XYZ file of C-alpha atoms in Angstrom:
614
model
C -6.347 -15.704 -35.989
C -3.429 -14.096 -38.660
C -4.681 -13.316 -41.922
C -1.618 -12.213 -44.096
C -1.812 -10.030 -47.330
C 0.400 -8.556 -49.176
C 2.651 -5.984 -47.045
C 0.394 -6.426 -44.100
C 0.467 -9.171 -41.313
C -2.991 -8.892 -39.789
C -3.720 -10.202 -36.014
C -7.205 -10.728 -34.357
C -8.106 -12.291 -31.284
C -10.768 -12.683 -28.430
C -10.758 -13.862 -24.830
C -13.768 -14.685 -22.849
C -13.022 -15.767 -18.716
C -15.370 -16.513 -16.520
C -13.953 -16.707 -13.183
C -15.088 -18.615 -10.180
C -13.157 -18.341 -6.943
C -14.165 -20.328 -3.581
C -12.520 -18.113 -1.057
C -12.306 -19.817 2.249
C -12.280 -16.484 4.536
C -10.411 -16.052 8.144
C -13.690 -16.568 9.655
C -12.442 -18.339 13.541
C -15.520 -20.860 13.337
C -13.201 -22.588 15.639
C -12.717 -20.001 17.751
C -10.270 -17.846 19.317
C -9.562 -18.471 22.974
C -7.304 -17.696 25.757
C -6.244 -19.157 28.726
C -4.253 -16.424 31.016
C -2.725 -17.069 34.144
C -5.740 -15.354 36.082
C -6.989 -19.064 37.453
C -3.449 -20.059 38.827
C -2.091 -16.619 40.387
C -2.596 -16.037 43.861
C -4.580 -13.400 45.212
C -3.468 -10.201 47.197
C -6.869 -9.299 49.490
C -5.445 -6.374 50.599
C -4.727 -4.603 47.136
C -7.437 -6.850 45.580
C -5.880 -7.839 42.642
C -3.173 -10.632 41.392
C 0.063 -11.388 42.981
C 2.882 -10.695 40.183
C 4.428 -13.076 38.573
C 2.382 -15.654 39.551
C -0.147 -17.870 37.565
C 0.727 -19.826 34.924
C -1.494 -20.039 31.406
C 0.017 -23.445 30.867
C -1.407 -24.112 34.079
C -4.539 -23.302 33.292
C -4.513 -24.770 29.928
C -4.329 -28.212 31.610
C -6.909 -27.796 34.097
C -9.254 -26.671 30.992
C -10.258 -23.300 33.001
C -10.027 -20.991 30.223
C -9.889 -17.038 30.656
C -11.947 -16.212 27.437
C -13.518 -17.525 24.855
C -14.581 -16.244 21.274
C -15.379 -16.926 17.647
C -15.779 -14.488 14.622
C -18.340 -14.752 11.997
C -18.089 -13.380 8.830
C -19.409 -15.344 5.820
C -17.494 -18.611 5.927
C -16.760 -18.741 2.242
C -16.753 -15.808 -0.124
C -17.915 -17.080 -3.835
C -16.513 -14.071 -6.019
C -17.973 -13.882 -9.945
C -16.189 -11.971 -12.529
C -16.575 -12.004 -16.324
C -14.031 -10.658 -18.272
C -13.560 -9.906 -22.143
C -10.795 -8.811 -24.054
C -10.485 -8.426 -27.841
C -7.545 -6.955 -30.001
C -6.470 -6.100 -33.794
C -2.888 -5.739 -34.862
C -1.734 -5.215 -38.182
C 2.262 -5.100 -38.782
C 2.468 -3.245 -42.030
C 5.811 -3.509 -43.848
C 5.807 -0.348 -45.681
C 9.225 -0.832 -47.362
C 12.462 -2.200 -46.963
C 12.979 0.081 -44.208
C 10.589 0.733 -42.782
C 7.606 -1.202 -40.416
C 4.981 0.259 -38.617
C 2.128 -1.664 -36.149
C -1.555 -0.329 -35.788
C -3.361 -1.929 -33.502
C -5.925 -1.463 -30.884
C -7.350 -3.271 -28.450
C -10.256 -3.425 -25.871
C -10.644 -4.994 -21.934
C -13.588 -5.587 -20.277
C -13.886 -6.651 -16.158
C -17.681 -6.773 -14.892
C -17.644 -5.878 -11.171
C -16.680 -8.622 -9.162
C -19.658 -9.887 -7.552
C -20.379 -12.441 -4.792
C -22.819 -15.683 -5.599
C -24.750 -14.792 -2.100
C -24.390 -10.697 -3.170
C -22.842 -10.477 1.019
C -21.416 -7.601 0.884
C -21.727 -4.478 1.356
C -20.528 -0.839 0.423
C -21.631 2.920 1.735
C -22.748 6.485 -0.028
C -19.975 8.608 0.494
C -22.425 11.555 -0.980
C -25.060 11.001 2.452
C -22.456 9.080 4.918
C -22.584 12.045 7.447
C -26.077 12.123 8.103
C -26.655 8.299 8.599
C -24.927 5.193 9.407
C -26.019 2.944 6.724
C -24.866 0.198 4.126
C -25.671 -0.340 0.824
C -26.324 -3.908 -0.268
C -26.151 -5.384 -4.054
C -29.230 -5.214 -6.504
C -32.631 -5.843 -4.957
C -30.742 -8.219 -2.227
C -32.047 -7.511 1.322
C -29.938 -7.678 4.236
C -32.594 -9.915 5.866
C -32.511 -12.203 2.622
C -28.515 -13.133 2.751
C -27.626 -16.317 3.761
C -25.684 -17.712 6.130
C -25.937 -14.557 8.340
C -26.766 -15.119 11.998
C -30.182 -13.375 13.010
C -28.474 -12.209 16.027
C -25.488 -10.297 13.848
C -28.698 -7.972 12.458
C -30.553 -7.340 15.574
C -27.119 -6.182 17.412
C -26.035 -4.121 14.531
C -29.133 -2.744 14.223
C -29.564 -1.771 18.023
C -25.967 0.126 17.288
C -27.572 1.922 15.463
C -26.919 0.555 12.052
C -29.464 0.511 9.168
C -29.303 -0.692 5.699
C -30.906 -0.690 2.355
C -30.198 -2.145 -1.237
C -28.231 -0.637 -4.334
C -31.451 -0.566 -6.359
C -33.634 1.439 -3.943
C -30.613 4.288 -2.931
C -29.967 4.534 -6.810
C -26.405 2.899 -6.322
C -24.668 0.736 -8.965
C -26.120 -2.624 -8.335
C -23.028 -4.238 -8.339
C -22.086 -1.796 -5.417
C -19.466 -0.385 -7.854
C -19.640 0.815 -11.513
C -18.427 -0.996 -14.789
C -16.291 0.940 -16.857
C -16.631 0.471 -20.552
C -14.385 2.609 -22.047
C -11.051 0.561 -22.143
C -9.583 0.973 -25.435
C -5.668 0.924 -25.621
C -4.010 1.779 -29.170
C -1.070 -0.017 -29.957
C 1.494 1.979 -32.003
C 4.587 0.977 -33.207
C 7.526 1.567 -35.973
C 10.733 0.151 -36.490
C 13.575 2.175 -39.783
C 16.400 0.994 -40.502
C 18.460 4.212 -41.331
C 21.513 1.788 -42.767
C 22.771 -1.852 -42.070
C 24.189 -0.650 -38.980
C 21.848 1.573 -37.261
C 17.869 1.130 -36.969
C 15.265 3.606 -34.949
C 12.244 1.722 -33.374
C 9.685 3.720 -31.278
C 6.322 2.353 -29.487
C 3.061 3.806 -27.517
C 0.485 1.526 -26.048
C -2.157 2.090 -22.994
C -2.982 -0.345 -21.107
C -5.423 -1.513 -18.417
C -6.059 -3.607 -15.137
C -8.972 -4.081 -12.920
C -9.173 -4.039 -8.987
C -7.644 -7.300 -7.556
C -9.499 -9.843 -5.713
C -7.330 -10.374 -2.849
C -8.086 -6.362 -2.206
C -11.848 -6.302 -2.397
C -11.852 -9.694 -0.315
C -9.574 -8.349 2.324
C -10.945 -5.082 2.776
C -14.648 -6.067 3.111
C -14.546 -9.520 5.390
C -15.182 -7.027 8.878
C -17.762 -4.500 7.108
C -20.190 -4.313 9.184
C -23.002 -6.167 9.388
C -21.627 -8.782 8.314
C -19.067 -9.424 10.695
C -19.496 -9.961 14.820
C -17.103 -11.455 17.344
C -19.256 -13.398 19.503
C -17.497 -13.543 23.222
C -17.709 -15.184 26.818
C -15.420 -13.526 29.092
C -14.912 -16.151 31.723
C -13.809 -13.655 34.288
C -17.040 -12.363 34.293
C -18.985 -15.093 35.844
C -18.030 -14.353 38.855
C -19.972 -11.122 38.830
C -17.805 -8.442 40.668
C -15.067 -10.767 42.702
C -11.961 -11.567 40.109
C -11.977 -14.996 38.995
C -8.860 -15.530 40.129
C -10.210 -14.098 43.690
C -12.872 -17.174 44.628
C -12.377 -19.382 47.830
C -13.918 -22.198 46.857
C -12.940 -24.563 43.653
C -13.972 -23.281 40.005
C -17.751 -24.150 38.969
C -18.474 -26.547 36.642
C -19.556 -24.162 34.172
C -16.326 -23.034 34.073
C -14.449 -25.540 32.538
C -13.865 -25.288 28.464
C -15.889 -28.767 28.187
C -18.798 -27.272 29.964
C -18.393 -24.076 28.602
C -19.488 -22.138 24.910
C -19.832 -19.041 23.290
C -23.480 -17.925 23.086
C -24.583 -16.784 19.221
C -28.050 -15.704 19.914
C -29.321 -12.561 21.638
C -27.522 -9.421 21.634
C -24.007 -8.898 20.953
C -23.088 -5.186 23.368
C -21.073 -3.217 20.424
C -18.822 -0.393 21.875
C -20.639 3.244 20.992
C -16.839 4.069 19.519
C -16.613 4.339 15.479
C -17.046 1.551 13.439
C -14.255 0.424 11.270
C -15.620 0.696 7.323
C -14.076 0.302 3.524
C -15.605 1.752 1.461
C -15.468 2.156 -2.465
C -16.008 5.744 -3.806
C -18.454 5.306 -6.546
C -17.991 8.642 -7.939
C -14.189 8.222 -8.848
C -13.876 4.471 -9.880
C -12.608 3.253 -12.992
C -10.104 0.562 -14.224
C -6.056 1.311 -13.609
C -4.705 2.914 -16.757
C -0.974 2.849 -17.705
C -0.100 4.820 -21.109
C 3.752 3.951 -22.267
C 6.175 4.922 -24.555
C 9.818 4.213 -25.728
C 12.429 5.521 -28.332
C 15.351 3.333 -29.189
C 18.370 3.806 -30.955
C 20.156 0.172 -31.814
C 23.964 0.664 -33.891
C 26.171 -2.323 -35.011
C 29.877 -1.398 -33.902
C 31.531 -4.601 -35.608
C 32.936 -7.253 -34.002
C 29.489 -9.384 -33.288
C 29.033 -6.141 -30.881
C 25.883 -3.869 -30.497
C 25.243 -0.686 -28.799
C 21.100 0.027 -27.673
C 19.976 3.600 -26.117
C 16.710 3.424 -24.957
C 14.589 6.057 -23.360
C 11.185 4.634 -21.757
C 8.808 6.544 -20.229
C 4.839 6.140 -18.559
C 1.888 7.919 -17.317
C -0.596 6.214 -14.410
C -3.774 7.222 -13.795
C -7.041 6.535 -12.645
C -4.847 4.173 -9.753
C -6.523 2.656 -6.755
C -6.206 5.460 -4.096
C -6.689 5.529 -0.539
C -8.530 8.634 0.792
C -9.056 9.694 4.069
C -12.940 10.138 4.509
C -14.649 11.071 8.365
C -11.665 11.786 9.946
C -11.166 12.959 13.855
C -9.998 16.456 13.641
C -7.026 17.013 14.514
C -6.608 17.886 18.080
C -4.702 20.871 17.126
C -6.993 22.278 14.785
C -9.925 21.365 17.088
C -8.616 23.492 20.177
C -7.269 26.403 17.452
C -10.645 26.653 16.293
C -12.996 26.466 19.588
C -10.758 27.061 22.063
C -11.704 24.262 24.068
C -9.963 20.848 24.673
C -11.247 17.723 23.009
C -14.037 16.238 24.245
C -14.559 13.248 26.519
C -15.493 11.010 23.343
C -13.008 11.300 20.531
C -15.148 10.265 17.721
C -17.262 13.593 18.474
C -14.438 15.014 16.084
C -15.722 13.274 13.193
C -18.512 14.507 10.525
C -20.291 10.957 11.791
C -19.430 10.185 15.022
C -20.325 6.401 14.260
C -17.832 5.439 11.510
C -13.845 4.972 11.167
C -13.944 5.275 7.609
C -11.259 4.122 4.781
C -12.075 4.468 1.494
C -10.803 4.050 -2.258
C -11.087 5.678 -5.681
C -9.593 6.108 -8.774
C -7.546 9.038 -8.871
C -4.245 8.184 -8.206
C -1.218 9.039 -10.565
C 2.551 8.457 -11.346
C 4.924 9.351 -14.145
C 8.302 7.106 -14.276
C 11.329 7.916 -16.901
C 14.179 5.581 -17.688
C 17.283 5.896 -19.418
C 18.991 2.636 -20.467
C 21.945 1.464 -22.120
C 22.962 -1.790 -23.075
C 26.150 -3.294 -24.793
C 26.042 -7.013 -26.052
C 28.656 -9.063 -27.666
C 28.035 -11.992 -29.193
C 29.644 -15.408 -28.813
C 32.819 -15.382 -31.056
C 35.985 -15.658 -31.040
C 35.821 -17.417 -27.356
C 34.020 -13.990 -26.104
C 30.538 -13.239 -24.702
C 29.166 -10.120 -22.951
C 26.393 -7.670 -21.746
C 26.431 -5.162 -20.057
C 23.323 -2.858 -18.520
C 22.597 0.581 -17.174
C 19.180 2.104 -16.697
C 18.375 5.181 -14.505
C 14.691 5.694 -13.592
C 12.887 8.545 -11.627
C 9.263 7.223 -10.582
C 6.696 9.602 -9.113
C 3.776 8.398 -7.455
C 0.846 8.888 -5.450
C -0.115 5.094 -4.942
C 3.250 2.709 -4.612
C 2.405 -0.479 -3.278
C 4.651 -3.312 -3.482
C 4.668 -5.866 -6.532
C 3.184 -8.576 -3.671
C 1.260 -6.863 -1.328
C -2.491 -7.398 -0.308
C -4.778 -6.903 2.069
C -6.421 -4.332 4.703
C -4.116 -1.154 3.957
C -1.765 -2.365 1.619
C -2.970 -0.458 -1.719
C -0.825 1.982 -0.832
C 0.969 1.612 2.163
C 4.662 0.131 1.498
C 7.562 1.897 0.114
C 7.470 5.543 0.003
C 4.065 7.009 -0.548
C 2.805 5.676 2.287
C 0.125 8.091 2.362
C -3.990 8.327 2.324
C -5.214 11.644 1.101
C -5.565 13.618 4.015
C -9.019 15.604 4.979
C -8.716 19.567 5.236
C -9.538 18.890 8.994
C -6.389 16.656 9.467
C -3.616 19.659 8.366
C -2.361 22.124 9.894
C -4.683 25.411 10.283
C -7.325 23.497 8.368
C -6.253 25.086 4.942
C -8.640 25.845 2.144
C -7.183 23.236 -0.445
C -8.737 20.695 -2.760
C -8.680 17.431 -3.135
C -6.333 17.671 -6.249
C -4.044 19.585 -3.960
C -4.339 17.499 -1.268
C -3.586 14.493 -3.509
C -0.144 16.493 -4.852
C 1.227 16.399 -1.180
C 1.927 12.430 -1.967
C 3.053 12.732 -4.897
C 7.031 11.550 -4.201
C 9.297 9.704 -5.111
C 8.743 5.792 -5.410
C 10.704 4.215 -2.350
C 10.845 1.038 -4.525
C 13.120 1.554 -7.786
C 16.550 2.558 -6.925
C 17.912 5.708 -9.069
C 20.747 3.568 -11.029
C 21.509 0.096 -11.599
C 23.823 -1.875 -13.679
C 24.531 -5.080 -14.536
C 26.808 -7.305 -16.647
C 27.408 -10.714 -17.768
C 30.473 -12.117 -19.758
C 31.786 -15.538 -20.566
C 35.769 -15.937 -21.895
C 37.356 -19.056 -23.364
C 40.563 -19.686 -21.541
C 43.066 -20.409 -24.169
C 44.538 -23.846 -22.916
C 44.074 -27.132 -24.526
C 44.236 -28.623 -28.456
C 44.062 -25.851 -31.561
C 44.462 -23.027 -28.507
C 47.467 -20.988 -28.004
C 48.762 -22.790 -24.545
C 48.635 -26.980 -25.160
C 47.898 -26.830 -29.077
C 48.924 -29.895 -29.531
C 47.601 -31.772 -26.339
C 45.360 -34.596 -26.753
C 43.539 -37.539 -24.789
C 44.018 -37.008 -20.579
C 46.178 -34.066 -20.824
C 43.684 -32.293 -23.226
C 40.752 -33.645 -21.135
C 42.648 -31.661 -17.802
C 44.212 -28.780 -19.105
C 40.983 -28.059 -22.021
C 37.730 -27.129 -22.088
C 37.774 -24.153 -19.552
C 35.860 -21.056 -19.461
C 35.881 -17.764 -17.002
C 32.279 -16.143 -16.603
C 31.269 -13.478 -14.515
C 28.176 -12.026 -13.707
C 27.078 -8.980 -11.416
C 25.056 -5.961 -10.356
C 25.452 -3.026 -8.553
C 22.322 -0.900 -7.506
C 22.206 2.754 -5.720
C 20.231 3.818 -3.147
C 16.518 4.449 -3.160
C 14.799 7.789 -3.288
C 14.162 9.342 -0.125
C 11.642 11.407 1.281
C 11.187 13.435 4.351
C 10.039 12.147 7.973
C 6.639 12.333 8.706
C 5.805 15.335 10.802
C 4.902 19.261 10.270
C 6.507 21.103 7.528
C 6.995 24.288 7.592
C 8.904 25.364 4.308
C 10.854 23.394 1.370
C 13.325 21.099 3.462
C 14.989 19.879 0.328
C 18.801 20.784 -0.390
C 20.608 21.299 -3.261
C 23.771 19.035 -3.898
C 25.957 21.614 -2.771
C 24.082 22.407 0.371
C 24.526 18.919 1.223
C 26.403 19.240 3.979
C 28.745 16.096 5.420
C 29.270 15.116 9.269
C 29.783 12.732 11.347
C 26.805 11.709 13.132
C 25.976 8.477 15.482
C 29.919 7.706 15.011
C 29.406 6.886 11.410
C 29.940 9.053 8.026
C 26.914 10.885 6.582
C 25.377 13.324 4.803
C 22.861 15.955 5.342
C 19.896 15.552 2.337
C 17.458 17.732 3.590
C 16.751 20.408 6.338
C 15.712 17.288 9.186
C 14.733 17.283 12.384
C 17.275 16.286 14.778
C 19.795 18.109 17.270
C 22.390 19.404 15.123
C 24.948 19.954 18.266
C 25.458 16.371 18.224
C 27.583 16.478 14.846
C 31.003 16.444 14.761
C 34.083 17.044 11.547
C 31.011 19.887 10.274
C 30.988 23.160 10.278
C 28.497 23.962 12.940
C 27.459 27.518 11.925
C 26.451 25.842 8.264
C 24.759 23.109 9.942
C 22.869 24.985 12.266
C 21.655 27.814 9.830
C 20.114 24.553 8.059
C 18.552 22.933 10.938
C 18.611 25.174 14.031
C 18.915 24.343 17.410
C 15.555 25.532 18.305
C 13.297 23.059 17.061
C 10.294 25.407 16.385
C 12.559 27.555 13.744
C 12.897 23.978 11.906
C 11.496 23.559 8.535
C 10.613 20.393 9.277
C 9.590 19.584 12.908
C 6.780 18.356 15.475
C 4.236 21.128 15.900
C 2.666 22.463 19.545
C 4.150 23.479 23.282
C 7.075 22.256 24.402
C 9.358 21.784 21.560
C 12.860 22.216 22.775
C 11.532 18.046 23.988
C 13.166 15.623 22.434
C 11.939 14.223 19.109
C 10.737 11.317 21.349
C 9.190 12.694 24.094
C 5.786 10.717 25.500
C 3.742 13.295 26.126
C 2.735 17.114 25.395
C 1.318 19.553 27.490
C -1.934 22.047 26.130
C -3.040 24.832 28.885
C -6.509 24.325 29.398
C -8.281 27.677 28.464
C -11.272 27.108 30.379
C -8.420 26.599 33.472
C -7.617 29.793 35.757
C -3.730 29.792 34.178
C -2.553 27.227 36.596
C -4.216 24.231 35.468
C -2.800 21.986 32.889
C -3.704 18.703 30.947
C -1.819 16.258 29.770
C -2.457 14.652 26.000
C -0.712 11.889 24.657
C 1.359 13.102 22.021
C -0.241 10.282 19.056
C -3.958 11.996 20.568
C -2.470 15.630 20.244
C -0.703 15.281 16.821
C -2.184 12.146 15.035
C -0.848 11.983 11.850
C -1.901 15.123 10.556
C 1.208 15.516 8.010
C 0.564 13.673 4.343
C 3.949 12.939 3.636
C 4.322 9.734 5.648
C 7.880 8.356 4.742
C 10.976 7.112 6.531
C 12.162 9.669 8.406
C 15.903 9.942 7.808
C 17.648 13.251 8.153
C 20.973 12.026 7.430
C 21.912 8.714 5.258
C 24.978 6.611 4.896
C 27.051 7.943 2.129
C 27.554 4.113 1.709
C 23.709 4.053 0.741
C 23.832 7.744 -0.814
């Protein structure tokens, strides 16, 4: 609705959406089978196993003697609820001749998205180390959901698994909270200073909720709600390998006389259970706050200059957290003096979960300059050209089209959960705020500079133009009518960050520190102090080089942390002396089990670019 009186220009309006959205889920109620090569090798008796290369799975496809068989159940079809409710004044006050100003505010509204069946299911992250639990919506039972397979329960439960409802652990009901406090001003003003040069500057805050495709992506497998149900064909004939038996396959081993069993007990592996969860203590909607200041002059000719400045704040942005983390290896034998024990997940707060979680408390600042020149069409002449330069900082940078399990914030460069204290080096005392600030980089997904342009010319042939005035009819028609246009962009590189591994200083460089070689037979330059072997640089000098990144690996800023580290980069394996040994004894870790990633800054890890991509 507009209401318009005197000076003022007065907007209102009100949206009301119910959503409804029938979700078929990845649920394999077909199943998902294989059929290996085990019935068709041939047997070696005397080393009891399979002949290589021999068997065939198209062989066994065709005599229907499948090696395994499986289907997944979780849920079917998700039925996901949301209301939302937005509402919004805007009032575009001419003050004078000169001068315009907007006032306006406005207000969104997104109820938690529920589920029609309320199946699923979230955790405490205040109580999670002391018991392996789930929450469940409202007053909804686990018992009462439907569509869940009595047998899912019973072998989640003897796993060890219990569960109660949102109303009786004093949890949101929805399983996450509403937040109610979205109002976004909208501020704007527009002065002409004279008829060739006007000011216009802007602030506004806005808001988004949680996407489905994240909340339905990240909780299909929560547990209990989700069971692979299996019948490993190999295994019916008890100890001898199937593919081991004298006499002809039984009958019950033929895919049309054989099924996968969905009663009784489903054996679940005592290893940590895979878990999102949704941190009820830092959730809110995403907030963006933006700004601009613009400077727009008339330089004659049907030609305009604009200067713009743009800048904006995110916060409150979804945020992936490490929570129940294995110690790192490292740390563990620093602190006990002992190697790892026989069962990983003894590392962990809870032995029983693999957590991943989300909150609210991710951030990014972005500030663009941009300049744009724009002719208009006269005179047979049309053009635009563009420049903007950006610098985006963020904790959270997920693509524009990403979904799914771990894509919140895993593409481009802050590809980075919030580490636990446990997971970095020496186990320092920091927060969570500081923790948080070691991902805070540069996005890997808005280049530095761009420009573009766009321009259409007349070509001066053909009647009333300078060549072929006076033509007319076929020769006008062939000679007439033509126009030259153009159009183009050139974009620099993206910002870079540092390879994931230990750091052990500031590895950045200055520009004149940045030192140029070639390396890998192709042109490059040095952009921060990496971790590579320097000796294989050539047209450098060396002595620079190497008092930037040194020969010996463990006086690197930035380098792999532990025994052994004149290895190369990609060695397979690391050695740890055994401190209960006698001094002679030694045991041998994999290096992703010794150093998992214990280093926040997870980003491509590129020493040395292509000046061509500088």
């Amino acid at each position: 609705m507009t209401w318009v009186k005197g000076k003022h220009s007065m907007n209102f309006g009100v949206k009301l959406r119910q959503e409804y959205n029938n979700v078929r889920e990845l649920q394999q109620a077909q199943g998902s089978h294989e059929f290996g090569p085990g019935w068709t090798s041939q047997f070696d008796p005397n080393d009891q196993q399979a002949v290589s290369y021999t068997g065939s799975g198209l062989g066994s496809t065709l005599l229907g003697l499948p090696t395994y068989l499986s289907n997944q159940a979780n849920r079917g079809y998700f039925y996901f609820q949301q209301f939302e409710l937005g509402a919004y004044f805007q009032d575009s006050w001419k003050v004078n001749q000169r001068l315009t100003l907007e006032l306006g505010v406005r207000y969104d509204r997104w109820a938690p998205y529920g589920e029609k069946y309320n199946r699923l299911v979230n955790v405490d992250l205040t109580s999670y180390e002391n018991q392996f639990q789930v929450i469940t919506p409202g007053d909804s039972t686990m018992e009462s959901l439907p569509g869940i397979l009595p047998s899912m329960l019973d072998s989640w439960a003897l796993r060890g698994l219990t569960w109660t409802t949102a109303n009786s652990a004093g949890f949101p009901s929805k399983l996450i909270p509403a937040d109610n406090n979205n109002f976004g001003p909208r501020l704007g003003a527009a002065y002409r200073i004279n008829d060739k040069l006007v000011v216009r500057a802007s602030y506004g805050e806005y808001f988004w909720t949680m996407p489905l495709s994240q909340i339905l992506q990240t909780s299909r497998t929560n547990p209990p709600l989700n069971l692979r149900y299996q019948n490993d064909v190999s295994t019916q004939q008890g100890t001898q390998p199937y593919y081991a038996i004298s006499t002809a396959p039984a009958n019950n081993d033929y895919v049309q006389n054989n099924s996968v069993p969905t009663d009784g007990i489903v054996p679940l592996s005592i290893n940590a259970q895979p878990m999102m969860a949704w941190d009820v203590r830092d959730w809110s909607d995403n907030r963006m706050q933006s700004w601009h200041f613009t400077v727009e002059r008339a330089l004659g000719g049907n030609t305009a200059l604009r200067l713009s400045y743009l800048g904006n704040h995110g916060r409150d942005l979804e945020q992936r957290f490490q929570v129940n983390p294995r110690e790192s290896e490292w740390n563990y034998q620093a602190r006990t003096g002992e190697i790892r024990p026989g069962r990983l997940d003894l590392m962990r707060p809870n032995p029983d979960w693999n957590f991943s979680a989300l909150n609210h408390t991710g951030y990014s600042n972005s500030n663009s300059l941009q300049a744009e020149i724009e002719r208009r069409y006269s005179n047979g002449i049309a053009f635009q050209w563009f420049y903007t330069f950006s610098r985006t900082m963020t904790t959270s940078d997920a693509g524009g089209f990403t979904s799914g399990n771990g894509s919140i914030n895993a593409t481009g460069t802050a590809n980075f959960d919030v580490p636990a204290v446990s997971q970095l080096l020496g186990e320092p005392n920091l927060s969570y705020d500081e923790r948080l600030r070691l991902g805070y980089v540069n996005s890997g997904s808005v280049p530095a500079h761009r420009t573009s342009w766009n321009a259409l010319i007349d070509l001066p042939f053909g009647k009333g133009k300078k060549f072929g005035r006076n033509a007319s009819g076929v020769l006008n028609g062939i000679i007439g009518g033509w126009q030259l246009a153009t159009i183009g962009t050139w974009t620099s590189g993206f910002w870079r960050g540092v390879g994931s591994g230990y750091l052990f200083g500031d590895p950045t460089l200055s520009g004149a520190q940045q030192i140029e070689m070639t390396f890998g037979g192709q042109r490059r330059r040095l952009f921060f102090r990496g971790d590579f072997d320097p000796t294989l640089a050539t047209d450098v000098d060396s002595a620079a080089l190497q008092g930037l990144v040194p020969t010996d690996r463990s006086q690197r800023v930035a380098a792999s942390a532990g025994l052994g580290l004149q290895q190369p980069a990609a060695a397979a394996a690391r050695r740890w002396l055994d401190p209960r040994d006698d001094g002679n004894g030694q045991r041998e870790l994999e290096s992703a089990e010794l150093l998992p990633r214990t280093v926040v800054l997870q980003h491509r890890h590129l020493a040395v670019q292509e000046l061509l991509h500088g």
